[in-house]
Amino acid sequence: MILCCGEALIDMVPYKTQDGIDTYRPLPGGSPYNSAIAMGRLGAPVSFMGRLSSDFFGTMLVERLQKNNVRTDLIVRSKQNSTLAFVKIESGKEPQYAFYTEGTADRSFSLQDLPHKLPQDLHGILFGSISMTMEPVASTIEQFVRTQSQRTDPNAPVISLDPNVRPVMIHDHRAYVKRLEGWISSATIVKISGADMEYVYPSLSREAALEKVLSLGPTLVVTTLGADGALAIGRRKDGSRFSATAPVVPVKVADTIGAGDTFHAALLSYFELQEKLNRSALAELSEAELKEALFFANKAASLVCTKHGAEPPTMAEMDALEL
């Protein structure tokens, strides 16, 4: 079981009607939410934890989780409004976002909303994205993750972080980076895009930035490089390093919304389905196993790019993709 926690919101995505009128259509989204949907479609056991509105957008979000095999018993409902994110899409560029979050349900997730008991089969926790730039949700998840990362028992879950940086939500770069490095030190896996590394460590080369992240404590650091595929470096218990790369899968791109979220989800799903989602197993991965995991994640990310909006692939679609 993998637990995804953080924002669940409505993406207002540009849409042109049959009459040629430019408008927006509401689509369920949010980085951890998209990842949960992707895991459910890939057959990995998954649950979502957070606070969602009881408005019709919140109901849309919950029902979509349920239809995609995501457990919803750790979701708290409230009368606060749902978060909205308006998306700007330009060919050849990363999507741009404008967030409307004041007083909304998902950002109001508090310590009192945390479950008293976690699933017994909990193997992994996924967190990150804009939920870690808003209060009180950021502090709530931060404390939850820190507590779980400090566990030393054999069943301690893997902690996986994707910063998914949105500069528009960050008001103090230095303070954000300092806090981010604390989350990295609690993580087993850090998935970070090339663009995110450039934002976090603008004066460092890609290689130096990766080494910096790895030095903070995670076992595995994975970076997505757009058309250049994916790269991962890891550290074994004896201090030795291992690494792997995997190429991107060429497809006709509709848009890239949800690509990073799907990559992260597929990577964790692969480890879960291969019974490798535990701290000891990740430190003992062979480079061939790591490459296979990266390629699986690349396939999933490529397939989501063939659709408009964050529509992750099913395992059947993964199997049907001709390479």
C-alpha atoms as a PDB file:
ATOM      1  CA  MET A   1       0.000   0.000   0.000  1.00  0.00           C
ATOM      2  CA  ILE A   2       1.221   3.478  -0.943  1.00  0.00           C
ATOM      3  CA  LEU A   3      -0.197   6.555   0.767  1.00  0.00           C
ATOM      4  CA  CYS A   4      -0.354   9.792  -1.251  1.00  0.00           C
ATOM      5  CA  CYS A   5      -0.821  12.985   0.737  1.00  0.00           C
ATOM      6  CA  GLY A   6      -1.141  16.620  -0.251  1.00  0.00           C
ATOM      7  CA  GLU A   7      -3.250  18.771  -2.523  1.00  0.00           C
ATOM      8  CA  ALA A   8      -6.253  17.680  -4.538  1.00  0.00           C
ATOM      9  CA  LEU A   9      -7.627  20.480  -6.671  1.00  0.00           C
ATOM     10  CA  ILE A  10      -9.429  21.412  -9.850  1.00  0.00           C
ATOM     11  CA  ASP A  11      -7.272  22.241 -12.866  1.00  0.00           C
ATOM     12  CA  MET A  12      -9.011  24.768 -15.096  1.00  0.00           C
ATOM     13  CA  VAL A  13      -7.527  23.700 -18.425  1.00  0.00           C
ATOM     14  CA  PRO A  14      -7.745  25.739 -21.659  1.00  0.00           C
ATOM     15  CA  TYR A  15     -10.288  24.342 -24.066  1.00  0.00           C
ATOM     16  CA  LYS A  16     -11.602  25.421 -27.460  1.00  0.00           C
ATOM     17  CA  THR A  17     -15.261  24.679 -28.187  1.00  0.00           C
ATOM     18  CA  GLN A  18     -16.549  23.391 -31.521  1.00  0.00           C
ATOM     19  CA  ASP A  19     -17.534  26.994 -32.245  1.00  0.00           C
ATOM     20  CA  GLY A  20     -13.921  28.095 -31.788  1.00  0.00           C
ATOM     21  CA  ILE A  21     -14.507  29.839 -28.462  1.00  0.00           C
ATOM     22  CA  ASP A  22     -11.619  29.744 -25.967  1.00  0.00           C
ATOM     23  CA  THR A  23     -12.784  28.629 -22.541  1.00  0.00           C
ATOM     24  CA  TYR A  24     -11.747  26.418 -19.615  1.00  0.00           C
ATOM     25  CA  ARG A  25     -12.898  22.996 -18.508  1.00  0.00           C
ATOM     26  CA  PRO A  26     -12.562  21.743 -14.914  1.00  0.00           C
ATOM     27  CA  LEU A  27     -10.456  18.608 -14.491  1.00  0.00           C
ATOM     28  CA  PRO A  28      -9.473  16.901 -11.210  1.00  0.00           C
ATOM     29  CA  GLY A  29      -5.782  17.424 -10.461  1.00  0.00           C
ATOM     30  CA  GLY A  30      -3.026  18.177  -7.998  1.00  0.00           C
ATOM     31  CA  SER A  31       0.337  16.426  -8.008  1.00  0.00           C
ATOM     32  CA  PRO A  32      -0.197  13.840  -5.216  1.00  0.00           C
ATOM     33  CA  TYR A  33      -3.784  13.348  -6.417  1.00  0.00           C
ATOM     34  CA  ASN A  34      -2.625  12.635  -9.977  1.00  0.00           C
ATOM     35  CA  SER A  35      -0.053  10.198  -8.626  1.00  0.00           C
ATOM     36  CA  ALA A  36      -2.717   8.353  -6.646  1.00  0.00           C
ATOM     37  CA  ILE A  37      -4.882   8.001  -9.762  1.00  0.00           C
ATOM     38  CA  ALA A  38      -1.894   6.711 -11.726  1.00  0.00           C
ATOM     39  CA  MET A  39      -1.059   4.114  -9.081  1.00  0.00           C
ATOM     40  CA  GLY A  40      -4.651   2.912  -8.970  1.00  0.00           C
ATOM     41  CA  ARG A  41      -4.721   2.487 -12.741  1.00  0.00           C
ATOM     42  CA  LEU A  42      -1.424   0.589 -12.699  1.00  0.00           C
ATOM     43  CA  GLY A  43      -2.741  -1.862 -10.139  1.00  0.00           C
ATOM     44  CA  ALA A  44      -0.703  -0.758  -7.123  1.00  0.00           C
ATOM     45  CA  PRO A  45      -2.621  -0.643  -3.822  1.00  0.00           C
ATOM     46  CA  VAL A  46      -2.983   3.045  -2.956  1.00  0.00           C
ATOM     47  CA  SER A  47      -4.787   5.396  -0.579  1.00  0.00           C
ATOM     48  CA  PHE A  48      -5.162   9.181  -0.539  1.00  0.00           C
ATOM     49  CA  MET A  49      -4.906  11.222   2.671  1.00  0.00           C
ATOM     50  CA  GLY A  50      -6.015  14.838   2.959  1.00  0.00           C
ATOM     51  CA  ARG A  51      -8.893  17.242   3.498  1.00  0.00           C
ATOM     52  CA  LEU A  52     -11.319  17.762   0.613  1.00  0.00           C
ATOM     53  CA  SER A  53     -14.303  20.018   0.206  1.00  0.00           C
ATOM     54  CA  SER A  54     -17.886  18.792   0.415  1.00  0.00           C
ATOM     55  CA  ASP A  55     -18.714  21.059  -2.551  1.00  0.00           C
ATOM     56  CA  PHE A  56     -19.422  19.548  -5.973  1.00  0.00           C
ATOM     57  CA  PHE A  57     -15.766  19.876  -6.994  1.00  0.00           C
ATOM     58  CA  GLY A  58     -14.718  17.974  -3.870  1.00  0.00           C
ATOM     59  CA  THR A  59     -17.255  15.273  -4.664  1.00  0.00           C
ATOM     60  CA  MET A  60     -15.850  15.081  -8.190  1.00  0.00           C
ATOM     61  CA  LEU A  61     -12.365  14.571  -6.740  1.00  0.00           C
ATOM     62  CA  VAL A  62     -13.424  11.838  -4.303  1.00  0.00           C
ATOM     63  CA  GLU A  63     -15.548   9.950  -6.829  1.00  0.00           C
ATOM     64  CA  ARG A  64     -12.699   9.895  -9.350  1.00  0.00           C
ATOM     65  CA  LEU A  65     -10.383   8.387  -6.739  1.00  0.00           C
ATOM     66  CA  GLN A  66     -12.916   5.685  -5.961  1.00  0.00           C
ATOM     67  CA  LYS A  67     -13.471   4.881  -9.640  1.00  0.00           C
ATOM     68  CA  ASN A  68      -9.722   4.397 -10.050  1.00  0.00           C
ATOM     69  CA  ASN A  69      -9.191   1.945  -7.177  1.00  0.00           C
ATOM     70  CA  VAL A  70      -7.863   4.517  -4.699  1.00  0.00           C
ATOM     71  CA  ARG A  71      -8.917   4.126  -1.063  1.00  0.00           C
ATOM     72  CA  THR A  72     -10.600   7.253   0.349  1.00  0.00           C
ATOM     73  CA  ASP A  73     -11.150   6.326   4.014  1.00  0.00           C
ATOM     74  CA  LEU A  74      -8.314   8.649   5.136  1.00  0.00           C
ATOM     75  CA  ILE A  75      -9.943  11.714   3.545  1.00  0.00           C
ATOM     76  CA  VAL A  76     -11.602  14.326   5.784  1.00  0.00           C
ATOM     77  CA  ARG A  77     -14.422  16.356   4.193  1.00  0.00           C
ATOM     78  CA  SER A  78     -15.140  19.998   5.056  1.00  0.00           C
ATOM     79  CA  LYS A  79     -17.392  22.871   3.936  1.00  0.00           C
ATOM     80  CA  GLN A  80     -14.414  24.941   2.752  1.00  0.00           C
ATOM     81  CA  ASN A  81     -14.100  25.536  -0.984  1.00  0.00           C
ATOM     82  CA  SER A  82     -11.967  23.450  -3.327  1.00  0.00           C
ATOM     83  CA  THR A  83      -8.657  24.821  -4.604  1.00  0.00           C
ATOM     84  CA  LEU A  84      -8.616  25.985  -8.241  1.00  0.00           C
ATOM     85  CA  ALA A  85      -5.573  26.073 -10.533  1.00  0.00           C
ATOM     86  CA  PHE A  86      -5.832  27.855 -13.877  1.00  0.00           C
ATOM     87  CA  VAL A  87      -3.393  26.439 -16.417  1.00  0.00           C
ATOM     88  CA  LYS A  88      -1.667  28.203 -19.304  1.00  0.00           C
ATOM     89  CA  ILE A  89      -0.312  25.906 -22.001  1.00  0.00           C
ATOM     90  CA  GLU A  90       2.137  27.014 -24.701  1.00  0.00           C
ATOM     91  CA  SER A  91       3.770  24.722 -27.231  1.00  0.00           C
ATOM     92  CA  GLY A  92       7.279  23.679 -26.241  1.00  0.00           C
ATOM     93  CA  LYS A  93       7.043  25.191 -22.748  1.00  0.00           C
ATOM     94  CA  GLU A  94       6.262  23.912 -19.261  1.00  0.00           C
ATOM     95  CA  PRO A  95       2.631  24.570 -18.224  1.00  0.00           C
ATOM     96  CA  GLN A  96       2.144  27.728 -16.127  1.00  0.00           C
ATOM     97  CA  TYR A  97      -0.275  27.862 -13.195  1.00  0.00           C
ATOM     98  CA  ALA A  98      -2.284  30.456 -11.265  1.00  0.00           C
ATOM     99  CA  PHE A  99      -3.524  29.040  -7.947  1.00  0.00           C
ATOM    100  CA  TYR A 100      -6.551  30.120  -5.920  1.00  0.00           C
ATOM    101  CA  THR A 101      -6.002  28.623  -2.470  1.00  0.00           C
ATOM    102  CA  GLU A 102      -7.105  31.087   0.224  1.00  0.00           C
ATOM    103  CA  GLY A 103      -9.060  29.255   2.923  1.00  0.00           C
ATOM    104  CA  THR A 104      -9.557  26.150   0.799  1.00  0.00           C
ATOM    105  CA  ALA A 105     -10.085  22.633   2.115  1.00  0.00           C
ATOM    106  CA  ASP A 106      -6.924  20.850   1.012  1.00  0.00           C
ATOM    107  CA  ARG A 107      -4.564  23.552   2.307  1.00  0.00           C
ATOM    108  CA  SER A 108      -6.367  23.437   5.685  1.00  0.00           C
ATOM    109  CA  PHE A 109      -5.351  19.819   6.414  1.00  0.00           C
ATOM    110  CA  SER A 110      -4.271  19.886  10.076  1.00  0.00           C
ATOM    111  CA  LEU A 111      -2.691  17.664  12.723  1.00  0.00           C
ATOM    112  CA  GLN A 112      -6.180  16.859  14.002  1.00  0.00           C
ATOM    113  CA  ASP A 113      -6.998  15.382  10.579  1.00  0.00           C
ATOM    114  CA  LEU A 114      -4.167  12.820  10.689  1.00  0.00           C
ATOM    115  CA  PRO A 115      -5.387   9.233  11.101  1.00  0.00           C
ATOM    116  CA  HIS A 116      -4.942   7.558  14.471  1.00  0.00           C
ATOM    117  CA  LYS A 117      -4.036   4.307  12.730  1.00  0.00           C
ATOM    118  CA  LEU A 118      -2.260   3.727   9.421  1.00  0.00           C
ATOM    119  CA  PRO A 119      -2.845   0.762   7.081  1.00  0.00           C
ATOM    120  CA  GLN A 120      -0.968  -2.315   8.275  1.00  0.00           C
ATOM    121  CA  ASP A 121       0.357  -2.967   4.770  1.00  0.00           C
ATOM    122  CA  LEU A 122       1.746   0.570   4.348  1.00  0.00           C
ATOM    123  CA  HIS A 123       4.948   0.346   2.283  1.00  0.00           C
ATOM    124  CA  GLY A 124       5.362   3.878   0.943  1.00  0.00           C
ATOM    125  CA  ILE A 125       4.397   7.516   1.460  1.00  0.00           C
ATOM    126  CA  LEU A 126       4.400  10.046  -1.395  1.00  0.00           C
ATOM    127  CA  PHE A 127       4.407  13.795  -0.697  1.00  0.00           C
ATOM    128  CA  GLY A 128       5.508  17.153  -2.120  1.00  0.00           C
ATOM    129  CA  SER A 129       4.321  19.855  -4.534  1.00  0.00           C
ATOM    130  CA  ILE A 130       2.341  23.008  -3.685  1.00  0.00           C
ATOM    131  CA  SER A 131       0.881  21.499  -0.515  1.00  0.00           C
ATOM    132  CA  MET A 132       4.345  22.028   0.991  1.00  0.00           C
ATOM    133  CA  THR A 133       4.174  25.790   0.319  1.00  0.00           C
ATOM    134  CA  MET A 134       0.911  26.435   2.222  1.00  0.00           C
ATOM    135  CA  GLU A 135      -0.096  26.293   5.864  1.00  0.00           C
ATOM    136  CA  PRO A 136      -1.241  24.441   7.839  1.00  0.00           C
ATOM    137  CA  VAL A 137      -1.017  21.545   5.375  1.00  0.00           C
ATOM    138  CA  ALA A 138       2.764  21.911   4.929  1.00  0.00           C
ATOM    139  CA  SER A 139       3.544  21.653   8.643  1.00  0.00           C
ATOM    140  CA  THR A 140       1.052  18.801   9.063  1.00  0.00           C
ATOM    141  CA  ILE A 141       2.624  16.687   6.312  1.00  0.00           C
ATOM    142  CA  GLU A 142       6.121  17.696   7.415  1.00  0.00           C
ATOM    143  CA  GLN A 143       5.510  16.381  10.945  1.00  0.00           C
ATOM    144  CA  PHE A 144       3.805  13.226   9.647  1.00  0.00           C
ATOM    145  CA  VAL A 145       6.668  12.447   7.267  1.00  0.00           C
ATOM    146  CA  ARG A 146       9.365  13.190   9.853  1.00  0.00           C
ATOM    147  CA  THR A 147       7.730  10.823  12.347  1.00  0.00           C
ATOM    148  CA  GLN A 148       7.482   8.029   9.775  1.00  0.00           C
ATOM    149  CA  SER A 149      11.030   8.565   8.505  1.00  0.00           C
ATOM    150  CA  GLN A 150      12.429   8.146  12.025  1.00  0.00           C
ATOM    151  CA  ARG A 151      10.993   4.660  12.349  1.00  0.00           C
ATOM    152  CA  THR A 152      13.647   1.929  12.397  1.00  0.00           C
ATOM    153  CA  ASP A 153      11.436  -1.157  12.427  1.00  0.00           C
ATOM    154  CA  PRO A 154      11.476  -3.551   9.438  1.00  0.00           C
ATOM    155  CA  ASN A 155       8.043  -2.297   8.331  1.00  0.00           C
ATOM    156  CA  ALA A 156       9.032   1.376   8.247  1.00  0.00           C
ATOM    157  CA  PRO A 157       7.654   2.884   5.017  1.00  0.00           C
ATOM    158  CA  VAL A 158       9.678   4.274   2.142  1.00  0.00           C
ATOM    159  CA  ILE A 159       9.293   8.071   2.002  1.00  0.00           C
ATOM    160  CA  SER A 160       9.231   9.493  -1.527  1.00  0.00           C
ATOM    161  CA  LEU A 161       9.386  13.238  -2.280  1.00  0.00           C
ATOM    162  CA  ASP A 162       8.707  15.164  -5.473  1.00  0.00           C
ATOM    163  CA  PRO A 163       9.173  18.918  -4.830  1.00  0.00           C
ATOM    164  CA  ASN A 164       7.305  19.716  -8.073  1.00  0.00           C
ATOM    165  CA  VAL A 165       8.359  23.333  -7.633  1.00  0.00           C
ATOM    166  CA  ARG A 166       5.890  26.067  -8.554  1.00  0.00           C
ATOM    167  CA  PRO A 167       7.831  29.352  -8.158  1.00  0.00           C
ATOM    168  CA  VAL A 168       4.610  31.385  -8.130  1.00  0.00           C
ATOM    169  CA  MET A 169       3.820  29.778  -4.756  1.00  0.00           C
ATOM    170  CA  ILE A 170       7.244  30.515  -3.226  1.00  0.00           C
ATOM    171  CA  HIS A 171       7.844  33.940  -1.681  1.00  0.00           C
ATOM    172  CA  ASP A 172      11.269  33.364  -0.095  1.00  0.00           C
ATOM    173  CA  HIS A 173      13.663  31.205  -2.139  1.00  0.00           C
ATOM    174  CA  ARG A 174      16.246  30.787   0.614  1.00  0.00           C
ATOM    175  CA  ALA A 175      13.679  29.814   3.252  1.00  0.00           C
ATOM    176  CA  TYR A 176      12.030  27.363   0.864  1.00  0.00           C
ATOM    177  CA  VAL A 177      15.317  25.657  -0.034  1.00  0.00           C
ATOM    178  CA  LYS A 178      16.267  25.325   3.637  1.00  0.00           C
ATOM    179  CA  ARG A 179      12.946  23.685   4.420  1.00  0.00           C
ATOM    180  CA  LEU A 180      13.123  21.521   1.296  1.00  0.00           C
ATOM    181  CA  GLU A 181      16.495  20.167   2.369  1.00  0.00           C
ATOM    182  CA  GLY A 182      14.855  19.059   5.621  1.00  0.00           C
ATOM    183  CA  TRP A 183      12.236  17.105   3.658  1.00  0.00           C
ATOM    184  CA  ILE A 184      14.958  15.592   1.490  1.00  0.00           C
ATOM    185  CA  SER A 185      16.804  14.398   4.595  1.00  0.00           C
ATOM    186  CA  SER A 186      13.616  12.568   5.668  1.00  0.00           C
ATOM    187  CA  ALA A 187      13.132  10.919   2.274  1.00  0.00           C
ATOM    188  CA  THR A 188      14.226   7.532   0.977  1.00  0.00           C
ATOM    189  CA  ILE A 189      13.556   8.534  -2.641  1.00  0.00           C
ATOM    190  CA  VAL A 190      13.694  12.012  -4.146  1.00  0.00           C
ATOM    191  CA  LYS A 191      12.238  12.479  -7.615  1.00  0.00           C
ATOM    192  CA  ILE A 192      13.194  15.899  -8.963  1.00  0.00           C
ATOM    193  CA  SER A 193      12.954  17.368 -12.448  1.00  0.00           C
ATOM    194  CA  GLY A 194      15.807  19.115 -14.194  1.00  0.00           C
ATOM    195  CA  ALA A 195      13.822  22.373 -14.054  1.00  0.00           C
ATOM    196  CA  ASP A 196      13.305  21.978 -10.305  1.00  0.00           C
ATOM    197  CA  MET A 197      17.021  21.427  -9.717  1.00  0.00           C
ATOM    198  CA  GLU A 198      17.830  24.580 -11.671  1.00  0.00           C
ATOM    199  CA  TYR A 199      15.414  26.537  -9.477  1.00  0.00           C
ATOM    200  CA  VAL A 200      16.635  25.068  -6.187  1.00  0.00           C
ATOM    201  CA  TYR A 201      20.370  25.151  -6.973  1.00  0.00           C
ATOM    202  CA  PRO A 202      20.814  27.693  -9.788  1.00  0.00           C
ATOM    203  CA  SER A 203      24.592  27.947  -9.330  1.00  0.00           C
ATOM    204  CA  LEU A 204      25.226  24.185  -9.530  1.00  0.00           C
ATOM    205  CA  SER A 205      25.593  21.949 -12.546  1.00  0.00           C
ATOM    206  CA  ARG A 206      23.132  19.076 -12.953  1.00  0.00           C
ATOM    207  CA  GLU A 207      25.708  16.597 -11.674  1.00  0.00           C
ATOM    208  CA  ALA A 208      26.644  18.745  -8.687  1.00  0.00           C
ATOM    209  CA  ALA A 209      22.979  19.332  -7.845  1.00  0.00           C
ATOM    210  CA  LEU A 210      22.277  15.592  -7.898  1.00  0.00           C
ATOM    211  CA  GLU A 211      25.241  14.950  -5.629  1.00  0.00           C
ATOM    212  CA  LYS A 212      24.052  17.700  -3.297  1.00  0.00           C
ATOM    213  CA  VAL A 213      20.605  16.107  -3.006  1.00  0.00           C
ATOM    214  CA  LEU A 214      22.065  12.626  -2.463  1.00  0.00           C
ATOM    215  CA  SER A 215      24.406  13.948   0.241  1.00  0.00           C
ATOM    216  CA  LEU A 216      21.389  15.056   2.304  1.00  0.00           C
ATOM    217  CA  GLY A 217      20.454  11.451   3.044  1.00  0.00           C
ATOM    218  CA  PRO A 218      18.115   9.721   0.567  1.00  0.00           C
ATOM    219  CA  THR A 219      18.924   6.283  -0.814  1.00  0.00           C
ATOM    220  CA  LEU A 220      17.850   7.134  -4.353  1.00  0.00           C
ATOM    221  CA  VAL A 221      17.687  10.395  -6.325  1.00  0.00           C
ATOM    222  CA  VAL A 222      15.843  10.307  -9.637  1.00  0.00           C
ATOM    223  CA  THR A 223      15.701  13.145 -12.119  1.00  0.00           C
ATOM    224  CA  THR A 224      13.536  13.513 -15.192  1.00  0.00           C
ATOM    225  CA  LEU A 225      15.150  15.299 -18.111  1.00  0.00           C
ATOM    226  CA  GLY A 226      12.333  15.734 -20.603  1.00  0.00           C
ATOM    227  CA  ALA A 227      13.332  14.410 -24.022  1.00  0.00           C
ATOM    228  CA  ASP A 228      16.597  13.099 -22.534  1.00  0.00           C
ATOM    229  CA  GLY A 229      14.796  10.491 -20.428  1.00  0.00           C
ATOM    230  CA  ALA A 230      15.568   9.782 -16.783  1.00  0.00           C
ATOM    231  CA  LEU A 231      18.655   9.384 -14.607  1.00  0.00           C
ATOM    232  CA  ALA A 232      18.981   7.919 -11.118  1.00  0.00           C
ATOM    233  CA  ILE A 233      21.848   7.712  -8.663  1.00  0.00           C
ATOM    234  CA  GLY A 234      21.776   5.757  -5.432  1.00  0.00           C
ATOM    235  CA  ARG A 235      23.811   4.953  -2.375  1.00  0.00           C
ATOM    236  CA  ARG A 236      24.119   1.496  -0.857  1.00  0.00           C
ATOM    237  CA  LYS A 237      24.449   0.795   2.853  1.00  0.00           C
ATOM    238  CA  ASP A 238      28.233   0.407   2.506  1.00  0.00           C
ATOM    239  CA  GLY A 239      28.465   3.871   0.935  1.00  0.00           C
ATOM    240  CA  SER A 240      29.088   2.681  -2.623  1.00  0.00           C
ATOM    241  CA  ARG A 241      27.185   4.309  -5.492  1.00  0.00           C
ATOM    242  CA  PHE A 242      25.016   2.880  -8.235  1.00  0.00           C
ATOM    243  CA  SER A 243      23.266   4.565 -11.155  1.00  0.00           C
ATOM    244  CA  ALA A 244      21.134   3.976 -14.232  1.00  0.00           C
ATOM    245  CA  THR A 245      19.565   5.842 -17.123  1.00  0.00           C
ATOM    246  CA  ALA A 246      16.571   5.094 -19.317  1.00  0.00           C
ATOM    247  CA  PRO A 247      15.469   6.715 -22.578  1.00  0.00           C
ATOM    248  CA  VAL A 248      12.224   8.512 -23.148  1.00  0.00           C
ATOM    249  CA  VAL A 249       9.521   6.709 -25.129  1.00  0.00           C
ATOM    250  CA  PRO A 250       8.672   8.753 -28.268  1.00  0.00           C
ATOM    251  CA  VAL A 251       4.964   9.590 -28.630  1.00  0.00           C
ATOM    252  CA  LYS A 252       2.779  12.271 -30.184  1.00  0.00           C
ATOM    253  CA  VAL A 253       2.369  14.832 -27.403  1.00  0.00           C
ATOM    254  CA  ALA A 254      -1.023  16.415 -26.660  1.00  0.00           C
ATOM    255  CA  ASP A 255       0.207  18.172 -23.503  1.00  0.00           C
ATOM    256  CA  THR A 256       2.528  17.401 -20.587  1.00  0.00           C
ATOM    257  CA  ILE A 257       0.109  17.942 -17.679  1.00  0.00           C
ATOM    258  CA  GLY A 258       0.635  15.203 -15.105  1.00  0.00           C
ATOM    259  CA  ALA A 259       3.746  13.737 -16.738  1.00  0.00           C
ATOM    260  CA  GLY A 260       6.001  14.170 -13.702  1.00  0.00           C
ATOM    261  CA  ASP A 261       3.266  12.996 -11.328  1.00  0.00           C
ATOM    262  CA  THR A 262       2.706   9.890 -13.440  1.00  0.00           C
ATOM    263  CA  PHE A 263       6.444   9.177 -13.644  1.00  0.00           C
ATOM    264  CA  HIS A 264       6.740   9.340  -9.845  1.00  0.00           C
ATOM    265  CA  ALA A 265       3.670   7.148  -9.378  1.00  0.00           C
ATOM    266  CA  ALA A 266       4.812   4.575 -11.914  1.00  0.00           C
ATOM    267  CA  LEU A 267       8.262   4.356 -10.348  1.00  0.00           C
ATOM    268  CA  LEU A 268       6.806   3.622  -6.902  1.00  0.00           C
ATOM    269  CA  SER A 269       4.192   1.298  -8.404  1.00  0.00           C
ATOM    270  CA  TYR A 270       6.910  -0.702 -10.135  1.00  0.00           C
ATOM    271  CA  PHE A 271       8.814  -1.142  -6.883  1.00  0.00           C
ATOM    272  CA  GLU A 272       5.597  -2.039  -5.015  1.00  0.00           C
ATOM    273  CA  LEU A 273       4.474  -4.600  -7.602  1.00  0.00           C
ATOM    274  CA  GLN A 274       7.983  -6.117  -7.677  1.00  0.00           C
ATOM    275  CA  GLU A 275       7.988  -6.257  -3.854  1.00  0.00           C
ATOM    276  CA  LYS A 276      10.959  -3.873  -3.761  1.00  0.00           C
ATOM    277  CA  LEU A 277       9.259  -0.961  -1.990  1.00  0.00           C
ATOM    278  CA  ASN A 278      11.160  -1.203   1.273  1.00  0.00           C
ATOM    279  CA  ARG A 279      14.231   0.613   2.499  1.00  0.00           C
ATOM    280  CA  SER A 280      16.575  -2.394   2.469  1.00  0.00           C
ATOM    281  CA  ALA A 281      15.564  -3.588  -1.001  1.00  0.00           C
ATOM    282  CA  LEU A 282      16.010  -0.145  -2.566  1.00  0.00           C
ATOM    283  CA  ALA A 283      19.573   0.052  -1.235  1.00  0.00           C
ATOM    284  CA  GLU A 284      20.310  -3.330  -2.803  1.00  0.00           C
ATOM    285  CA  LEU A 285      18.866  -2.718  -6.285  1.00  0.00           C
ATOM    286  CA  SER A 286      20.992  -3.846  -9.189  1.00  0.00           C
ATOM    287  CA  GLU A 287      21.611  -1.280 -11.908  1.00  0.00           C
ATOM    288  CA  ALA A 288      19.599  -3.459 -14.303  1.00  0.00           C
ATOM    289  CA  GLU A 289      16.626  -3.428 -11.926  1.00  0.00           C
ATOM    290  CA  LEU A 290      16.890   0.331 -11.535  1.00  0.00           C
ATOM    291  CA  LYS A 291      17.018   0.846 -15.304  1.00  0.00           C
ATOM    292  CA  GLU A 292      13.930  -1.314 -15.755  1.00  0.00           C
ATOM    293  CA  ALA A 293      12.069   0.734 -13.132  1.00  0.00           C
ATOM    294  CA  LEU A 294      13.051   3.998 -14.822  1.00  0.00           C
ATOM    295  CA  PHE A 295      11.953   2.725 -18.226  1.00  0.00           C
ATOM    296  CA  PHE A 296       8.589   1.630 -16.816  1.00  0.00           C
ATOM    297  CA  ALA A 297       8.115   5.115 -15.352  1.00  0.00           C
ATOM    298  CA  ASN A 298       9.127   6.736 -18.654  1.00  0.00           C
ATOM    299  CA  LYS A 299       6.541   4.647 -20.529  1.00  0.00           C
ATOM    300  CA  ALA A 300       3.789   5.771 -18.189  1.00  0.00           C
ATOM    301  CA  ALA A 301       4.849   9.430 -18.389  1.00  0.00           C
ATOM    302  CA  SER A 302       4.978   9.262 -22.177  1.00  0.00           C
ATOM    303  CA  LEU A 303       1.490   7.787 -22.401  1.00  0.00           C
ATOM    304  CA  VAL A 304      -0.039  10.498 -20.214  1.00  0.00           C
ATOM    305  CA  CYS A 305       1.426  13.061 -22.632  1.00  0.00           C
ATOM    306  CA  THR A 306      -0.654  11.596 -25.482  1.00  0.00           C
ATOM    307  CA  LYS A 307      -3.841  12.787 -23.737  1.00  0.00           C
ATOM    308  CA  HIS A 308      -5.192  16.183 -22.732  1.00  0.00           C
ATOM    309  CA  GLY A 309      -4.973  16.746 -18.984  1.00  0.00           C
ATOM    310  CA  ALA A 310      -3.688  14.356 -16.349  1.00  0.00           C
ATOM    311  CA  GLU A 311      -5.051  11.036 -17.616  1.00  0.00           C
ATOM    312  CA  PRO A 312      -2.531   8.387 -16.518  1.00  0.00           C
ATOM    313  CA  PRO A 313      -2.432   5.068 -18.396  1.00  0.00           C
ATOM    314  CA  THR A 314      -3.788   1.745 -17.237  1.00  0.00           C
ATOM    315  CA  MET A 315      -1.555  -1.319 -17.124  1.00  0.00           C
ATOM    316  CA  ALA A 316      -3.359  -2.571 -20.243  1.00  0.00           C
ATOM    317  CA  GLU A 317      -2.335   0.602 -22.089  1.00  0.00           C
ATOM    318  CA  MET A 318       1.240   0.130 -20.858  1.00  0.00           C
ATOM    319  CA  ASP A 319       1.306  -3.432 -22.170  1.00  0.00           C
ATOM    320  CA  ALA A 320      -0.177  -2.362 -25.507  1.00  0.00           C
ATOM    321  CA  LEU A 321       2.388   0.377 -26.175  1.00  0.00           C
ATOM    322  CA  GLU A 322       4.508  -0.642 -29.130  1.00  0.00           C
ATOM    323  CA  LEU A 323       8.184   0.295 -28.758  1.00  0.00           C
END
